[in-house]
Amino acid sequence: MNPLLDPIFLYKTLKSYFSDPDRLRRMTNQELKKYQDKSLRKLVKYAYTVPVYKDKYSKANIKPDEIKGIDDLKKLPFITKDDLRKYSPDGIVPPSFNKENALGARTGGTTGKPLILFLDSYSLIKSMMGLIRTMKEYGIDWRKTKMSLLLDLSESSFESSYFMSGVSSFIKPFFSQKNIQVFNQLETPTELIKKVEDFQPELLAGYPSMINIFAILKDRGYGKKLNPRLIMTAGQFLESNGRRFLEETFETKIYDSYISTETGPIAFECKNGHYHVHSDLIYPEFLKNEEDITPGEPGEFVITKLHGFGTPLIRYTGLGDIVTELDNGCNCGITGSQIKSIHGRKYNSILLPDGRMVTRSFMEKIFSEIFLKSKVNKQNRSQIIQHRLDKIEIKIEFDKKLRNVGCPPEELFDIMTEKMQEKFGPDIEIFFTEVDKFDDMALYLVSKVDRSKFIEKSYVI
Ligand SMILES: [Zn+2]
């Protein structure tokens, strides 16, 4: 059944459409806190009907009434991906929950079987409002602005679970608007860029890796008339040099959003380039070894999803991202939490013997030396192999034609090794290997060390 035929759902949807997008501009911090408190109380009460939470909270001897608001959040234990995996599927929703009619958001990760979390239609509506809010910030009207969306429409993707399944049929009209062009990014890139160029979108949106393919093609003479007013990226780590390349090639600004399959939209960049958390949808914590850290310092990002029913997420550690909270507040007028930078996933970090975790953002700075010293984008791909805590191999694949332009590879390897050695210490063995071609499925990081025993002391960003 189309949920919009249900009057209560329709009412909630309309209410959400008129009140959600502007909430963070309308509310003061105090009002927002009240709103979060109320959402949390409702959420905890609901979580008590979900076996995985009920067991955890009973064991910790916490009653729902004790949680009066965000200030009490820390009384609750964390929930990990493994906790949810253990109780999945029946124990991660209330017994009365209709799983047939719900959406499954599949979360990956590098180890273990995928975990499927349940989302109800209301979660979808809230996620859509988050996207509409983001577009509004950039002066985009989702009903009028011409936009091309390059999506991953494979079965297990975020977009498929959110927008393309039967349950979300009520969202389909959004995608059939004349001003919106939706593509599967798995199409041949040269054909894809032609189709997008013909459509002449004002907004181009997609994963950073896909926009990057477009930028490389543009650099080589394709898509000459493809000049969107702005580009939105989401769903992947966007490092600063990659961003600069995209902005220079398209001669426009990139706005990145922080989104996860489990939670939907988390944060979006404002015009000042700071990430603002959708603080009415998500409550974030920035932690190190389960303790709060000072803003400005990198920490683990733990979230509570304040909206929707299905599988609740309260103090969920499963995102595994290292993030730095903004320390000196943005003045753009959006209330709620702010993020200075996102450094990548924990499972993509190098571990050092002294307890330091080297994030992806640091490694991207190292790789940017290739571009800085050669003035061409000649690195096709890279991969890190951590053989031991003190032995790290970096594999690089160069573009065949550009390999010898500018600084020669051997010299680049020396420069990068020296920079890493300086940071990691002299006792760490670091070496580079050149690869002819990577397998398409090659992971960014292959770790041969026992990560479960690692105690993290700090992050190298
Ligand atoms: Zn701002």
Coordinates of C-alpha atoms in Angstrom, one line a residue, residues 53-356:
Y53 CA 18.3 -2.6 23.8
K54 CA 16.0 -4.0 26.4
D55 CA 18.6 -6.6 27.4
K56 CA 21.4 -4.1 27.3
Y57 CA 19.6 -1.5 29.4
S58 CA 18.3 -4.1 31.9
K59 CA 21.8 -5.4 32.4
A60 CA 23.0 -1.8 33.0
N61 CA 20.0 -1.3 35.3
I62 CA 18.6 1.7 33.5
K63 CA 14.9 2.4 33.2
P64 CA 13.5 4.6 30.4
D65 CA 12.2 7.2 32.8
E66 CA 15.7 8.0 34.0
I67 CA 16.5 9.4 30.6
K68 CA 15.0 12.9 30.6
G69 CA 17.1 14.4 27.8
I70 CA 20.4 14.6 26.1
D71 CA 22.2 15.4 29.4
D72 CA 21.3 11.8 30.5
L73 CA 22.5 10.2 27.3
K74 CA 25.8 9.1 28.8
K75 CA 24.0 6.9 31.3
L76 CA 23.2 4.6 28.4
P77 CA 25.7 2.0 27.2
F78 CA 27.0 2.1 23.6
I79 CA 25.6 -0.1 20.9
T80 CA 28.0 -1.7 18.5
K81 CA 27.5 -3.3 15.1
D82 CA 28.2 -6.6 16.7
D83 CA 25.5 -6.2 19.3
L84 CA 23.0 -5.6 16.5
R85 CA 24.4 -8.4 14.4
K86 CA 23.9 -10.9 17.3
Y87 CA 20.2 -10.0 17.6
S88 CA 19.5 -9.6 13.9
P89 CA 16.9 -9.8 12.4
D90 CA 14.2 -10.4 15.0
G91 CA 15.8 -8.7 18.0
I92 CA 16.6 -5.4 16.4
V93 CA 13.0 -4.2 16.0
P94 CA 10.0 -4.5 18.4
P95 CA 8.2 -7.9 18.2
S96 CA 5.2 -6.1 16.6
F97 CA 7.2 -4.5 13.9
N98 CA 6.2 -5.5 10.3
K99 CA 9.5 -6.3 8.7
E100 CA 7.8 -7.2 5.4
N101 CA 6.7 -3.6 4.9
A102 CA 10.0 -2.1 6.0
L103 CA 13.2 -1.1 4.2
G104 CA 16.4 -2.8 4.8
A105 CA 19.5 -0.6 5.0
R106 CA 22.5 -2.8 4.4
T107 CA 25.7 -1.8 6.1
G108 CA 29.0 -3.2 4.9
G109 CA 32.4 -3.0 6.5
T110 CA 35.4 -5.1 5.8
T111 CA 34.7 -7.9 8.3
G112 CA 31.8 -10.0 9.2
K113 CA 28.5 -10.6 7.4
P114 CA 26.6 -7.5 6.3
L115 CA 24.1 -6.3 8.7
I116 CA 20.6 -5.2 7.6
L117 CA 18.9 -2.5 9.7
F118 CA 15.2 -1.8 9.3
L119 CA 13.9 1.6 8.3
D120 CA 10.2 2.7 8.4
S121 CA 8.6 5.1 5.9
Y122 CA 8.9 7.9 8.4
S123 CA 12.7 7.5 8.5
L124 CA 12.7 7.9 4.7
I125 CA 10.7 11.1 4.9
K126 CA 13.1 12.6 7.4
S127 CA 16.0 11.6 5.3
M128 CA 14.4 13.3 2.3
M129 CA 13.8 16.4 4.3
G130 CA 17.5 16.4 5.2
L131 CA 18.4 16.4 1.6
I132 CA 15.9 19.1 0.7
R133 CA 17.3 21.2 3.6
T134 CA 20.8 20.8 2.2
M135 CA 19.8 21.8 -1.3
K136 CA 17.9 24.8 0.0
E137 CA 21.1 26.0 1.7
Y138 CA 22.7 26.3 -1.8
G139 CA 19.7 28.0 -3.3
I140 CA 18.4 24.9 -5.1
D141 CA 14.7 24.2 -5.5
W142 CA 14.3 20.5 -5.9
R143 CA 11.2 21.1 -8.0
K144 CA 12.7 23.5 -10.4
T145 CA 16.6 23.4 -10.5
K146 CA 17.9 21.2 -13.3
M147 CA 20.0 18.5 -11.7
S148 CA 21.8 15.3 -12.7
L149 CA 22.2 12.7 -10.0
L150 CA 24.8 10.0 -10.5
L151 CA 23.8 7.3 -8.2
D152 CA 24.9 3.8 -7.4
L153 CA 21.9 1.8 -8.3
S154 CA 23.3 -1.6 -7.4
E155 CA 21.2 -3.7 -5.1
S156 CA 23.1 -3.2 -1.9
S157 CA 23.6 0.6 -2.2
F158 CA 22.4 3.4 0.0
E159 CA 20.3 4.9 -2.8
S160 CA 18.7 1.7 -3.8
S161 CA 17.6 0.9 -0.3
Y162 CA 16.4 4.5 0.3
F163 CA 14.8 5.5 -2.9
M164 CA 14.2 2.7 -5.3
S165 CA 12.5 -0.1 -3.4
G166 CA 8.8 -0.8 -3.6
V167 CA 8.2 0.4 -0.1
S168 CA 9.4 3.9 -1.0
S169 CA 7.1 4.2 -4.0
F170 CA 5.8 7.4 -2.6
I171 CA 9.2 8.9 -3.0
K172 CA 9.4 8.0 -6.7
P173 CA 7.5 11.1 -7.9
F174 CA 10.5 13.1 -6.5
F175 CA 12.7 11.3 -9.1
S176 CA 10.3 11.6 -12.0
Q177 CA 10.3 15.3 -11.9
K178 CA 11.3 16.8 -15.3
N179 CA 14.1 18.8 -13.8
I180 CA 15.8 15.7 -12.3
Q181 CA 17.9 13.3 -14.3
V182 CA 18.9 10.1 -12.5
F183 CA 21.8 7.9 -13.8
N184 CA 23.3 4.7 -12.7
Q185 CA 27.0 5.5 -12.3
L186 CA 27.9 2.0 -13.6
E187 CA 27.2 3.2 -17.2
T188 CA 30.2 3.8 -19.4
P189 CA 31.7 7.1 -18.2
T190 CA 32.3 8.6 -21.7
E191 CA 28.6 8.0 -22.7
L192 CA 27.4 9.1 -19.3
I193 CA 29.2 12.5 -19.5
K194 CA 27.7 13.1 -22.9
K195 CA 24.1 12.5 -21.6
V196 CA 24.7 14.7 -18.6
E197 CA 26.3 17.4 -20.9
D198 CA 23.2 17.3 -23.2
F199 CA 20.9 17.8 -20.2
Q200 CA 22.9 21.0 -19.0
P201 CA 22.3 20.6 -15.3
E202 CA 22.7 23.5 -12.9
L203 CA 23.6 21.0 -10.2
L204 CA 25.7 17.8 -10.5
A205 CA 25.6 15.4 -7.6
G206 CA 27.3 12.1 -7.0
Y207 CA 30.1 10.2 -5.2
P208 CA 33.5 12.0 -5.2
S209 CA 35.0 9.1 -7.1
M210 CA 32.4 9.5 -9.9
I211 CA 32.7 13.2 -10.1
N212 CA 36.5 12.7 -10.2
I213 CA 36.1 10.4 -13.2
F214 CA 34.1 13.2 -14.9
A215 CA 36.8 15.7 -14.0
I216 CA 39.5 13.5 -15.5
L217 CA 37.4 13.1 -18.7
K218 CA 36.8 16.9 -18.8
D219 CA 40.5 17.4 -18.4
R220 CA 41.0 15.2 -21.5
G221 CA 38.5 17.1 -23.6
Y222 CA 35.1 15.4 -22.9
G223 CA 32.1 17.3 -21.6
K224 CA 33.3 20.7 -22.7
K225 CA 29.8 22.2 -22.3
L226 CA 29.2 20.6 -18.9
N227 CA 29.5 23.5 -16.5
P228 CA 27.2 23.1 -13.5
R229 CA 26.7 26.0 -11.2
L230 CA 27.6 23.8 -8.3
I231 CA 28.5 20.2 -7.4
M232 CA 27.4 18.2 -4.5
T233 CA 29.3 15.1 -3.3
A234 CA 28.4 12.6 -0.7
G235 CA 29.0 9.1 0.6
Q236 CA 32.7 8.9 0.4
F237 CA 35.8 10.4 1.9
L238 CA 36.6 13.6 0.0
E239 CA 40.2 14.7 0.6
S240 CA 41.3 18.3 0.2
N241 CA 43.6 17.9 -2.9
G242 CA 41.0 15.8 -4.7
R243 CA 38.5 18.5 -3.9
R244 CA 40.8 21.2 -5.3
F245 CA 41.3 19.2 -8.5
L246 CA 37.5 19.0 -9.0
E247 CA 36.9 22.6 -8.2
E248 CA 39.6 23.8 -10.6
T249 CA 38.4 21.5 -13.4
F250 CA 34.8 22.5 -13.1
E251 CA 35.6 26.0 -12.0
T252 CA 32.9 25.8 -9.3
K253 CA 32.5 25.1 -5.7
I254 CA 32.1 21.6 -4.3
Y255 CA 29.7 21.1 -1.4
D256 CA 30.1 17.8 0.4
S257 CA 27.6 16.0 2.6
Y258 CA 28.2 13.4 5.2
I259 CA 25.7 10.5 4.8
S260 CA 25.6 6.9 6.0
T261 CA 23.5 4.0 5.1
E262 CA 22.5 3.4 8.7
T263 CA 21.4 6.9 9.5
G264 CA 20.7 8.8 6.3
P265 CA 22.0 12.4 6.1
I266 CA 24.3 13.3 9.0
A267 CA 25.8 16.7 8.1
F268 CA 26.2 19.1 5.2
E269 CA 28.7 21.8 4.4
C270 CA 27.6 25.4 4.7
K271 CA 28.8 28.2 2.4
N272 CA 31.7 28.8 4.9
G273 CA 32.9 25.2 4.2
H274 CA 32.0 23.8 7.7
Y275 CA 30.0 20.7 8.1
H276 CA 26.8 21.3 10.1
V277 CA 25.1 18.2 11.7
H278 CA 21.4 17.8 11.0
S279 CA 21.1 18.2 14.8
D280 CA 17.4 17.6 14.8
L281 CA 17.9 14.2 13.1
I282 CA 21.2 13.1 14.6
Y283 CA 22.9 13.7 18.0
P284 CA 26.7 13.3 17.7
E285 CA 29.3 12.5 20.3
F286 CA 33.1 13.0 19.7
L287 CA 35.0 10.5 21.8
K288 CA 38.3 8.8 22.5
N289 CA 38.3 5.6 24.5
E290 CA 34.6 6.3 25.3
E291 CA 35.4 9.7 26.9
D292 CA 34.5 13.1 25.5
I293 CA 37.3 15.0 23.8
T294 CA 37.8 18.8 23.5
P295 CA 36.5 20.3 20.3
G296 CA 39.3 20.7 17.7
E297 CA 40.8 17.3 18.6
P298 CA 40.1 14.3 16.4
G299 CA 37.9 11.6 17.9
E300 CA 35.6 8.7 17.2
F301 CA 32.2 9.8 15.9
V302 CA 29.3 8.1 17.8
I303 CA 25.7 8.9 16.8
T304 CA 22.2 8.7 18.1
K305 CA 19.5 8.8 15.4
L306 CA 16.7 10.9 16.8
H307 CA 14.0 10.1 14.3
G308 CA 12.0 7.3 12.8
F309 CA 11.2 3.9 13.9
G310 CA 12.5 0.5 12.8
T311 CA 15.9 -0.3 14.2
P312 CA 16.8 2.5 16.7
L313 CA 20.4 3.7 16.9
I314 CA 21.4 5.1 20.3
R315 CA 25.0 5.8 21.0
Y316 CA 25.9 3.7 17.9
T317 CA 29.6 3.2 17.4
G318 CA 29.2 1.3 14.1
L319 CA 30.1 4.2 11.7
G320 CA 33.7 4.0 12.8
D321 CA 34.7 7.4 11.5
I322 CA 37.4 9.7 12.9
V323 CA 36.1 13.2 13.0
T324 CA 37.2 16.6 14.4
E325 CA 34.6 18.8 16.0
L326 CA 34.7 22.5 15.0
D327 CA 36.2 24.4 18.0
N328 CA 35.4 28.0 17.1
G329 CA 31.8 27.9 15.9
C330 CA 30.6 28.9 12.4
N331 CA 28.8 32.2 12.1
C332 CA 26.4 31.2 9.3
G333 CA 23.4 31.1 11.5
I334 CA 22.7 27.3 11.5
T335 CA 22.2 25.9 15.0
G336 CA 23.5 22.6 16.3
S337 CA 26.8 20.7 16.2
Q338 CA 29.5 21.4 13.7
I339 CA 32.3 19.4 12.3
K340 CA 35.7 20.8 11.2
S341 CA 36.9 17.7 9.2
I342 CA 36.2 14.1 8.5
H343 CA 39.3 11.9 8.5
G344 CA 38.0 8.6 7.3
R345 CA 37.1 5.2 8.7
K346 CA 39.0 3.5 11.5
Y347 CA 39.3 0.3 9.5
N348 CA 41.1 2.3 6.8
S349 CA 43.8 3.5 9.2
I350 CA 47.3 2.4 9.8
L351 CA 48.1 1.3 13.4
L352 CA 51.4 2.1 15.0
P353 CA 53.1 0.3 17.8
D354 CA 52.8 3.3 20.2
G355 CA 49.0 3.3 19.9
R356 CA 48.7 6.0 17.2

